[in-house]
C-alpha positions as MATLAB code, in Angstrom:
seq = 'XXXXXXXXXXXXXXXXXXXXXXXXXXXXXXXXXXXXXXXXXXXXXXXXXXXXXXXXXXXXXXXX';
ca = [
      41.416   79.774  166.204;
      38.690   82.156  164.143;
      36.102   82.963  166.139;
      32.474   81.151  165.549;
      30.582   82.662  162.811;
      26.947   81.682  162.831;
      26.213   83.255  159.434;
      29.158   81.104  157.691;
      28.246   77.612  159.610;
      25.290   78.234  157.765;
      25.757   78.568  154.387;
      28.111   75.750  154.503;
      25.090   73.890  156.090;
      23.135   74.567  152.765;
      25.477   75.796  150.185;
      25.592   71.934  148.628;
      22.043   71.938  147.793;
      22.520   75.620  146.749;
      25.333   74.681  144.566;
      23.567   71.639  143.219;
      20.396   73.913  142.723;
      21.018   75.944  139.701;
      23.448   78.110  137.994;
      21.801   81.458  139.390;
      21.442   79.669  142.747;
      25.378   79.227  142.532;
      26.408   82.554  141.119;
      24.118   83.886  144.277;
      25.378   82.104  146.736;
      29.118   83.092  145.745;
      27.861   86.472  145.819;
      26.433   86.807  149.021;
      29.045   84.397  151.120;
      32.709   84.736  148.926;
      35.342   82.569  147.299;
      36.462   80.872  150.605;
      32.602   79.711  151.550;
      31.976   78.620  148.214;
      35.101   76.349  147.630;
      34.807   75.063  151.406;
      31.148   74.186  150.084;
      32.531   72.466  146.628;
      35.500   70.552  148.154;
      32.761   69.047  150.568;
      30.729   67.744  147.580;
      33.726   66.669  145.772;
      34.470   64.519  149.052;
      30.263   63.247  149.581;
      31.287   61.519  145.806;
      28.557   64.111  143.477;
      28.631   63.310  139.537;
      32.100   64.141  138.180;
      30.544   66.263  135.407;
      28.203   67.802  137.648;
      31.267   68.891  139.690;
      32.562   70.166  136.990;
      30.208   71.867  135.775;
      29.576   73.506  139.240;
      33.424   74.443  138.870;
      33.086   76.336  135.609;
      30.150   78.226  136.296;
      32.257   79.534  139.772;
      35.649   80.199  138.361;
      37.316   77.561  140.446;
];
């Protein structure tokens, strides 16, 4: 089992709304907390049911 990581918990936490936010909000938030973070983040709005093409745009602007 990884050991807790308060820092990771979160961004998860907010890295929806940060995803949602913007494209610079996205491209920041891959930045600062990596590929792993970010597609945790994106398969947990894929799951809550966000807009299709919003997902997809999300996924573009990330390289996913």
């Amino acid at each position: 089992m990884a050991p807790f990581d308060p820092i990771r918990l979160a961004a998860l936490l907010r890295g929806g709304a940060e995803l949602l936010e913007s494209r610079e909000a996205r491209l920041a938030f891959k930045a600062r907390f990596g590929e792993a973070t970010t597609r945790t983040v994106f398969q947990l709005l894929e799951k809550r049911g966000v807009n299709p093409e919003l997902l997809e745009l999300i996924r573009r602007d990330l390289g996913l």
